[in-house]
Coordinates of C-alpha atoms in Angstrom, one line a residue:
M1 CA 0.0 0.0 0.0
V2 CA 2.9 2.4 0.8
A3 CA 4.5 1.6 -2.6
R4 CA 1.2 2.4 -4.5
Y5 CA 0.8 5.6 -2.6
L6 CA 4.4 6.8 -3.3
H7 CA 4.1 5.7 -6.9
A8 CA 1.0 7.8 -7.4
D9 CA 2.6 10.7 -5.5
R10 CA 5.6 10.6 -7.7
R11 CA 3.5 10.9 -10.9
A12 CA 1.5 13.8 -9.5
F13 CA 4.7 15.5 -8.4
V14 CA 6.4 15.1 -11.9
R15 CA 3.2 16.4 -13.6
S16 CA 3.1 19.4 -11.4
C17 CA 6.8 20.2 -12.2
R18 CA 6.1 19.9 -15.9
R19 CA 3.1 22.3 -15.7
E20 CA 5.2 24.9 -14.0
V21 CA 8.0 24.9 -16.6
P22 CA 7.4 27.2 -19.6
S23 CA 7.4 25.6 -23.1
D24 CA 10.3 27.7 -24.2
F25 CA 12.5 26.7 -21.2
P26 CA 16.1 25.7 -22.3
E27 CA 16.4 21.9 -22.8
G28 CA 19.5 21.6 -20.7
Q29 CA 17.9 23.2 -17.7
M30 CA 14.7 21.1 -18.3
T31 CA 16.9 18.0 -18.1
A32 CA 18.4 19.2 -14.8
I33 CA 15.0 19.8 -13.3
R34 CA 13.9 16.2 -14.3
F35 CA 17.0 14.7 -12.7
S36 CA 16.4 16.9 -9.6
T37 CA 12.8 15.7 -9.4
I38 CA 13.9 12.0 -9.6
G39 CA 16.5 12.6 -7.0
L40 CA 14.1 14.3 -4.6
F41 CA 11.5 11.5 -5.0
A42 CA 14.2 8.8 -4.5
A43 CA 15.3 10.5 -1.3
T44 CA 11.6 10.7 -0.1
L45 CA 11.1 7.0 -0.9
L46 CA 14.2 5.9 1.0
S47 CA 13.2 8.0 4.0
A48 CA 9.7 6.6 4.1
F49 CA 10.9 3.0 4.0
A50 CA 13.6 3.7 6.5
F51 CA 11.0 5.2 8.9
I52 CA 8.8 2.1 8.6
A53 CA 11.7 -0.2 9.2
V54 CA 12.9 1.6 12.3
D55 CA 9.4 1.9 13.8
S56 CA 8.5 -1.7 13.3
A57 CA 11.8 -2.9 14.8
A58 CA 11.7 -0.4 17.8
A59 CA 10.3 -2.8 20.3
E60 CA 12.5 -5.7 19.4
D61 CA 15.6 -3.5 19.3
L62 CA 14.9 -2.0 22.8
Y63 CA 14.4 -5.4 24.4
K64 CA 17.6 -6.6 22.7
L65 CA 19.5 -3.4 23.7
C66 CA 18.5 -3.8 27.3
R67 CA 19.5 -7.4 27.4
Q68 CA 22.9 -6.4 26.0
L69 CA 23.5 -3.3 28.2
K70 CA 21.9 -4.7 31.4
N71 CA 21.8 -1.2 32.9
D72 CA 21.4 2.1 31.0
D73 CA 20.0 5.2 32.6
T74 CA 19.2 6.9 29.3
I75 CA 15.5 7.9 29.3
R76 CA 13.8 7.0 26.0
P77 CA 10.4 8.3 24.7
Y78 CA 7.3 6.3 24.1
S79 CA 7.1 3.9 21.1
H80 CA 3.8 2.6 19.8
E81 CA 5.5 -0.8 19.1
L82 CA 5.7 -1.2 22.9
H83 CA 2.0 -0.2 23.4
D84 CA 0.6 -3.5 24.8
G85 CA 3.4 -4.1 27.3
T86 CA 3.3 -0.4 28.3
V87 CA -0.5 -0.6 29.0
K88 CA 0.1 -3.8 31.2
A89 CA 2.8 -1.9 33.1
F90 CA 0.5 1.1 33.6
K91 CA -2.1 -1.2 35.1
K92 CA 0.5 -2.7 37.4
L93 CA 1.6 0.7 38.6
F94 CA -1.9 2.2 38.9
P95 CA -4.3 -0.7 39.6
D96 CA -7.0 1.7 40.8
A97 CA -7.0 3.8 37.7
N98 CA -10.2 4.0 35.7
G99 CA -9.5 2.8 32.1
T100 CA -6.1 3.2 30.5
L101 CA -4.1 6.0 28.8
S102 CA -4.9 7.1 25.2
E103 CA -2.2 7.0 22.6
S104 CA -1.6 10.8 22.9
E105 CA -1.3 10.4 26.7
L106 CA 1.1 7.6 26.3
Q107 CA 3.2 9.7 24.0
A108 CA 3.3 12.5 26.5
E109 CA 3.9 10.5 29.7
A110 CA 5.6 7.1 29.0
N111 CA 9.4 6.9 29.4
Y112 CA 11.6 3.9 29.1
R113 CA 15.1 2.8 30.4
C114 CA 17.0 -0.4 30.9
M115 CA 17.7 -2.1 34.3
N116 CA 18.9 -5.6 35.0
G117 CA 18.4 -6.4 31.3
K118 CA 14.7 -5.5 31.3
V119 CA 12.8 -2.7 29.7
L120 CA 11.2 -0.5 32.4
V121 CA 8.6 2.3 32.0
C122 CA 7.6 5.3 34.1
F123 CA 4.7 7.6 33.5
V124 CA 5.7 11.2 34.3
G125 CA 3.3 13.5 36.1
A126 CA 3.3 16.6 38.3
N127 CA 4.6 14.7 41.3
L128 CA 5.8 11.6 39.5
P129 CA 9.4 12.2 38.4
C130 CA 10.8 9.8 35.9
A131 CA 14.3 11.3 36.1
K132 CA 17.1 10.0 38.3
M133 CA 16.4 11.4 41.8
N134 CA 18.4 14.0 43.7
A135 CA 19.3 12.3 46.9
S136 CA 21.0 15.2 48.6
R137 CA 19.5 16.3 51.9
D138 CA 20.6 19.9 51.3
N139 CA 18.3 21.6 48.8
P140 CA 19.3 25.2 47.8
G141 CA 15.8 25.7 46.2
A142 CA 14.1 24.8 49.5
D143 CA 16.5 27.1 51.4
A144 CA 15.8 30.0 49.2
F145 CA 12.0 29.4 49.4
C146 CA 12.1 29.3 53.2
K147 CA 14.0 32.5 53.4
A148 CA 11.2 34.2 51.6
N149 CA 8.4 32.2 53.3
P150 CA 9.8 31.5 56.8
N151 CA 7.0 29.3 58.2
N152 CA 5.4 27.6 55.2
E153 CA 4.2 24.1 56.0
V154 CA 5.1 22.9 52.5
V155 CA 7.9 23.7 50.1
P156 CA 6.5 23.2 46.6
A157 CA 8.2 20.9 44.1
A158 CA 8.8 23.9 41.9
A159 CA 11.2 25.2 44.5
T160 CA 12.9 21.9 45.5
G161 CA 13.0 20.4 42.0
H162 CA 10.7 17.6 41.0
D163 CA 13.6 15.1 41.3
A164 CA 14.1 15.8 45.0
V165 CA 14.0 12.6 47.1
Y166 CA 13.0 14.6 50.2
A167 CA 10.0 16.8 51.0
Y168 CA 10.5 20.0 53.1
K169 CA 8.7 22.5 55.2
C170 CA 9.9 25.9 56.5
R171 CA 10.7 26.5 60.1
N172 CA 11.9 30.0 61.2
G173 CA 13.3 30.6 57.7
K174 CA 15.1 27.3 57.3
A175 CA 14.2 24.3 55.2
V176 CA 13.5 21.1 57.3
I177 CA 13.0 17.6 55.9
T178 CA 9.5 16.2 56.5
G179 CA 7.5 13.2 55.5
N180 CA 8.7 10.0 53.9
P181 CA 11.4 10.3 51.2
W182 CA 11.2 8.5 47.9
K183 CA 12.6 4.9 48.0
L184 CA 15.2 4.5 45.3
D185 CA 16.3 1.5 43.2
K186 CA 19.9 0.7 42.8
R187 CA 20.2 3.1 39.8
G188 CA 18.9 6.0 41.8
F189 CA 15.3 6.2 40.3
G190 CA 12.1 6.2 42.2
K191 CA 11.5 2.5 43.0
T192 CA 7.7 2.6 42.9
L193 CA 7.5 4.7 39.8
W194 CA 8.9 2.2 37.4
A195 CA 7.6 -1.2 36.2
E196 CA 8.8 -3.8 33.8
V197 CA 7.4 -3.8 30.3
P198 CA 6.6 -7.4 29.4
E199 CA 7.5 -8.7 26.0
H200 CA 4.4 -10.8 25.5

């Protein structure tokens, strides 16, 4: 189907180029335009098939890559080829969620990485950081916020950074750790935020 579409598109493109060239146009330049048209179409054709090949192999390649690398902290964007496994992982992470995420929501929220030879996924949200966490107890953003807001009960994530392991409140102008910190896996990511993407 792709080939038929590209073939029809090529004929329409060549006809449009011919219509735009005056009848008295020099033959040498006309030949150059024809070669340019063919070259442009060939490049488009190669790009289209390359995209199809890469997209269809994305899932297999990521599973294979993770098996080879074992651990890789690179965060990778959503791939539709991993859709079914990603939906299963979402249900595992959020068992009480009503329904599942749409394709556009998956594209916006799903992130992958490799750990222990497995493909893991995380769904980013306002208070669901998929990045590697900042485990430092000292937080300059929280300190600055508390100087301006000496007794606030909550230091917002916008001040601490969404990757902060600890939550803070302000006491007499100083940031104080409060609540329970995020539990981290051995790679430094939020342990409860990531789930394995099953292959089948």
